Each structure stands twice: as structure tokens, then as C-alpha cells.
Amino acid sequence: MNSAHDLGGQMGFGPVVPEPNEPVFHGDWEKRVLAINVAAGAMGAWSIDEIRHARESLPPAQYLSSTYYEIWLAALDKVLVKHGFLSADELASGKPSAQRREPKRVLKGEEVAGVLRRGFPYERKAEAPARFAIGDKVRTIVMHPHHHTRLPRYARGKTGVIERIIGCHVFPDTGAQGQSETAQWLYTVVFDGRELWGRDADPTSTVSIEAWESYLEPA
């Protein structure tokens, strides 16, 4: 999706200014937002890609004027309403209604550490050999989907080289739309800086991205 989250190469937003000794959280409410996201995600009603898409599809003015966890909270509201765990009236009033969808799973406090320690692996068994090999020259496709994609705008229609074969992983573009899980080969593709940014770019610069197989064509 081409939206306010995909700003690679865009001008007019000023420099990135790292915050010295940046804390993990800037306020206690941010801890609660993270915890609610983990607990709600454990209900199993949506994928990580679907909630990423919910964040990306916030109105650009809201996205660009919100903090990191304000974006997380707004997106969580969207998916909770979409999947029937909340209603718009409940959000507006702050009062629960008598009817709501019950989750299939509930993450209990004593389970959190173990669940986070196990992580959420997305590698799957490959059904076919990888189409590309390390060193192959490839071109990324040009597309402008309304749904979630992991191919950034600045890297579309560009020529690069396969740097690494990562394995077969869940394909986020369809997973974000609630479709049945599919998996594709995932590669690291390296691009010359001038290929991405033009002839005035630093000639020594390169950029590597992770790209699923359907993003790529032989070049």
C-alpha cells in the first residue's frame, strides 16, 4: 500500500534525529498498549500482517502526527471492531455492551514469558525449489496495491542481485487480507545506490531489502 508509512526516498520530512539514550517506553501507557496488542494478537483472530496493514491504512494526516504507540492503539481499535470484539459505540462511549464476540484463545499472564520466548516463526516447508540463486540478476515488479506489501516504493522496477536465500516464509501480502496462509521463497536483494537514487547518489552506497519471490523477475 502506498501510504504515509512508506517514506523511503521521500523529501521534505527533515533528517532522522536519533534520541540519545532513548528509553523503551516514553510513558507508562505505552507499556499497556504493547501488552494489550500482545494479548489481543494471541486471540488468533488476525495475523501480524493484517494489523500491520491496519496501521499503514490509517489516514496519512493521523499517521504522520501520531507517535509510534498511538499508531499501534489506533490500528488495534480498527481490527477489534472489524473482528467483532468491540463496537464503534463502545469505543465512543467507553462502556461495554452486553454482546461481543468471545475469543477462541485467551493469553494468561503466566503464559506470556513462555510465548514470547518461543517467538512466532514464519518459515515454512518449501513446496518447490527456489527460482533464483545467489548472484542472479533480478528486477523488482512495479505495482501499487491497495493492500499490504513488503516491497517498498523506492525499490519497485529496479535491478538488483540476489545476495542471500533466506528460506520459504509466509507471504505477507495475502496474509494481511485474511486469505489462507501461503508461503514463498524469500531473498535478500542488494541494489546499487545509483539504481535506487539516481546518478547523483553516493557511488559506494548499496541498499539490501528482503523480497518475496513473486516480487522478482529475471533481469
Tab-separated table of N, CA, C and O in Angstrom, residues 146-194:
chain	number	residue	atom	x	y	z
A	146	HIS	N	-3.548	-1.795	-3.120
A	146	HIS	CA	-4.272	-1.132	-2.029
A	146	HIS	C	-4.095	-1.904	-0.725
A	146	HIS	O	-4.488	-1.421	0.331
A	147	HIS	N	-3.529	-3.124	-0.824
A	147	HIS	CA	-3.335	-3.929	0.369
A	147	HIS	C	-1.886	-3.824	0.840
A	147	HIS	O	-1.059	-3.129	0.243
A	148	HIS	N	-1.572	-4.577	1.885
A	148	HIS	CA	-0.235	-4.580	2.468
A	148	HIS	C	0.767	-5.235	1.517
A	148	HIS	O	0.459	-6.239	0.878
A	149	THR	N	1.950	-4.665	1.421
A	149	THR	CA	3.057	-5.312	0.712
A	149	THR	C	4.352	-4.942	1.405
A	149	THR	O	4.443	-3.881	2.034
A	150	ARG	N	5.345	-5.829	1.287
A	150	ARG	CA	6.645	-5.561	1.900
A	150	ARG	C	7.647	-5.027	0.883
A	150	ARG	O	8.823	-4.875	1.220
A	151	LEU	N	7.184	-4.786	-0.351
A	151	LEU	CA	8.077	-4.220	-1.366
A	151	LEU	C	7.936	-2.701	-1.336
A	151	LEU	O	6.901	-2.162	-1.747
A	152	PRO	N	8.957	-1.977	-0.850
A	152	PRO	CA	8.829	-0.522	-0.730
A	152	PRO	C	8.806	0.159	-2.097
A	152	PRO	O	9.349	-0.349	-3.070
A	153	ARG	N	8.160	1.328	-2.130
A	153	ARG	CA	8.013	2.040	-3.401
A	153	ARG	C	9.355	2.339	-4.065
A	153	ARG	O	9.490	2.230	-5.280
A	154	TYR	N	10.363	2.733	-3.257
A	154	TYR	CA	11.627	3.157	-3.857
A	154	TYR	C	12.350	2.021	-4.544
A	154	TYR	O	13.267	2.250	-5.352
A	155	ALA	N	11.954	0.773	-4.259
A	155	ALA	CA	12.659	-0.380	-4.836
A	155	ALA	C	11.843	-1.079	-5.915
A	155	ALA	O	12.191	-2.185	-6.317
A	156	ARG	N	10.798	-0.478	-6.410
A	156	ARG	CA	9.983	-1.122	-7.436
A	156	ARG	C	10.505	-0.755	-8.833
A	156	ARG	O	10.865	0.399	-9.088
A	157	GLY	N	10.557	-1.764	-9.710
A	157	GLY	CA	11.058	-1.539	-11.062
A	157	GLY	C	12.562	-1.328	-11.107
A	157	GLY	O	13.063	-0.709	-12.049
A	158	LYS	N	13.289	-1.840	-10.117
A	158	LYS	CA	14.733	-1.645	-10.031
A	158	LYS	C	15.460	-2.981	-10.209
A	158	LYS	O	14.915	-4.047	-9.926
A	159	THR	N	16.700	-2.890	-10.648
A	159	THR	CA	17.508	-4.082	-10.892
A	159	THR	C	18.517	-4.278	-9.759
A	159	THR	O	19.219	-3.334	-9.379
A	160	GLY	N	18.556	-5.496	-9.249
A	160	GLY	CA	19.488	-5.820	-8.182
A	160	GLY	C	20.016	-7.235	-8.349
A	160	GLY	O	19.780	-7.891	-9.371
A	161	VAL	N	20.712	-7.701	-7.327
A	161	VAL	CA	21.354	-9.019	-7.373
A	161	VAL	C	20.957	-9.800	-6.114
A	161	VAL	O	20.926	-9.235	-5.013
A	162	ILE	N	20.662	-11.084	-6.308
A	162	ILE	CA	20.343	-11.941	-5.163
A	162	ILE	C	21.590	-12.093	-4.292
A	162	ILE	O	22.632	-12.562	-4.748
A	163	GLU	N	21.460	-11.676	-3.049
A	163	GLU	CA	22.595	-11.694	-2.122
A	163	GLU	C	22.515	-12.896	-1.180
A	163	GLU	O	23.530	-13.450	-0.746
A	164	ARG	N	21.280	-13.298	-0.836
A	164	ARG	CA	21.096	-14.398	0.121
A	164	ARG	C	19.733	-15.033	-0.088
A	164	ARG	O	18.768	-14.335	-0.447
A	165	ILE	N	19.660	-16.340	0.085
A	165	ILE	CA	18.371	-17.045	0.057
A	165	ILE	C	18.016	-17.355	1.512
A	165	ILE	O	18.730	-18.094	2.190
A	166	ILE	N	16.917	-16.765	1.974
A	166	ILE	CA	16.592	-16.826	3.399
A	166	ILE	C	15.786	-18.071	3.748
A	166	ILE	O	15.870	-18.594	4.860
A	167	GLY	N	15.014	-18.570	2.793
A	167	GLY	CA	14.151	-19.719	3.067
A	167	GLY	C	12.751	-19.433	2.568
A	167	GLY	O	12.497	-18.427	1.903
A	168	CYS	N	11.825	-20.336	2.873
A	168	CYS	CA	10.443	-20.190	2.439
A	168	CYS	C	9.627	-19.631	3.616
A	168	CYS	O	9.580	-20.254	4.684
A	169	HIS	N	9.001	-18.482	3.426
A	169	HIS	CA	8.326	-17.797	4.527
A	169	HIS	C	6.897	-17.413	4.147
A	169	HIS	O	6.573	-17.242	2.958
A	170	VAL	N	6.057	-17.250	5.154
A	170	VAL	CA	4.671	-16.832	4.948
A	170	VAL	C	4.638	-15.550	4.114
A	170	VAL	O	5.384	-14.599	4.388
A	171	PHE	N	3.771	-15.534	3.106
A	171	PHE	CA	3.685	-14.384	2.204
A	171	PHE	C	2.772	-13.333	2.830
A	171	PHE	O	1.569	-13.572	2.998
A	172	PRO	N	3.319	-12.164	3.175
A	172	PRO	CA	2.533	-11.191	3.940
A	172	PRO	C	1.420	-10.516	3.144
A	172	PRO	O	0.412	-10.107	3.720
A	173	ASP	N	1.588	-10.385	1.832
A	173	ASP	CA	0.624	-9.622	1.031
A	173	ASP	C	-0.768	-10.233	1.074
A	173	ASP	O	-1.774	-9.524	1.144
A	174	THR	N	-0.840	-11.563	1.004
A	174	THR	CA	-2.152	-12.224	1.064
A	174	THR	C	-2.588	-12.448	2.512
A	174	THR	O	-3.769	-12.364	2.824
A	175	GLY	N	-1.621	-12.699	3.394
A	175	GLY	CA	-1.961	-12.902	4.796
A	175	GLY	C	-2.622	-11.677	5.406
A	175	GLY	O	-3.522	-11.791	6.242
A	176	ALA	N	-2.201	-10.494	4.975
A	176	ALA	CA	-2.787	-9.260	5.505
A	176	ALA	C	-4.237	-9.079	5.100
A	176	ALA	O	-4.969	-8.303	5.712
A	177	GLN	N	-4.655	-9.801	4.061
A	177	GLN	CA	-6.037	-9.680	3.582
A	177	GLN	C	-6.935	-10.766	4.176
A	177	GLN	O	-8.085	-10.911	3.757
A	178	GLY	N	-6.389	-11.545	5.100
A	178	GLY	CA	-7.182	-12.586	5.738
A	178	GLY	C	-7.320	-13.836	4.898
A	178	GLY	O	-8.139	-14.703	5.210
A	179	GLN	N	-6.525	-13.962	3.831
A	179	GLN	CA	-6.593	-15.153	2.988
A	179	GLN	C	-5.856	-16.311	3.654
A	179	GLN	O	-5.074	-16.126	4.590
A	180	SER	N	-6.110	-17.514	3.145
A	180	SER	CA	-5.431	-18.691	3.681
A	180	SER	C	-3.921	-18.524	3.558
A	180	SER	O	-3.429	-17.951	2.580
A	181	GLU	N	-3.201	-19.049	4.527
A	181	GLU	CA	-1.757	-18.861	4.547
A	181	GLU	C	-1.083	-19.498	3.349
A	181	GLU	O	-1.366	-20.649	3.004
A	182	THR	N	-0.204	-18.745	2.698
A	182	THR	CA	0.656	-19.273	1.647
A	182	THR	C	2.092	-18.867	1.988
A	182	THR	O	2.307	-17.974	2.812
A	183	ALA	N	3.037	-19.538	1.356
A	183	ALA	CA	4.444	-19.224	1.628
A	183	ALA	C	5.213	-19.150	0.317
A	183	ALA	O	4.844	-19.788	-0.674
A	184	GLN	N	6.253	-18.343	0.301
A	184	GLN	CA	7.105	-18.177	-0.880
A	184	GLN	C	8.560	-18.119	-0.425
A	184	GLN	O	8.853	-17.805	0.727
A	185	TRP	N	9.449	-18.354	-1.383
A	185	TRP	CA	10.876	-18.158	-1.113
A	185	TRP	C	11.132	-16.673	-0.855
A	185	TRP	O	10.566	-15.803	-1.511
A	186	LEU	N	12.008	-16.443	0.096
A	186	LEU	CA	12.360	-15.072	0.494
A	186	LEU	C	13.856	-14.871	0.252
A	186	LEU	O	14.664	-15.744	0.591
A	187	TYR	N	14.197	-13.742	-0.328
A	187	TYR	CA	15.588	-13.457	-0.710
A	187	TYR	C	16.031	-12.106	-0.128
A	187	TYR	O	15.200	-11.214	0.090
A	188	THR	N	17.330	-11.964	0.051
A	188	THR	CA	17.908	-10.635	0.239
A	188	THR	C	18.430	-10.183	-1.116
A	188	THR	O	19.188	-10.909	-1.770
A	189	VAL	N	17.976	-9.020	-1.554
A	189	VAL	CA	18.383	-8.458	-2.844
A	189	VAL	C	19.148	-7.168	-2.575
A	189	VAL	O	18.678	-6.309	-1.825
A	190	VAL	N	20.326	-7.042	-3.188
A	190	VAL	CA	21.142	-5.849	-2.989
A	190	VAL	C	21.088	-4.976	-4.250
A	190	VAL	O	21.162	-5.486	-5.378
A	191	PHE	N	20.928	-3.685	-4.036
A	191	PHE	CA	20.840	-2.713	-5.126
A	191	PHE	C	21.984	-1.715	-4.999
A	191	PHE	O	22.335	-1.287	-3.886
A	192	ASP	N	22.531	-1.299	-6.127
A	192	ASP	CA	23.470	-0.185	-6.160
A	192	ASP	C	22.699	1.095	-5.812
A	192	ASP	O	21.565	1.290	-6.265
A	193	GLY	N	23.311	1.950	-5.012
A	193	GLY	CA	22.627	3.176	-4.610
A	193	GLY	C	22.168	4.015	-5.786
A	193	GLY	O	21.099	4.625	-5.760
A	194	ARG	N	22.950	4.054	-6.854
A	194	ARG	CA	22.579	4.872	-8.015
A	194	ARG	C	21.377	4.295	-8.743
A	194	ARG	O	20.638	5.016	-9.405
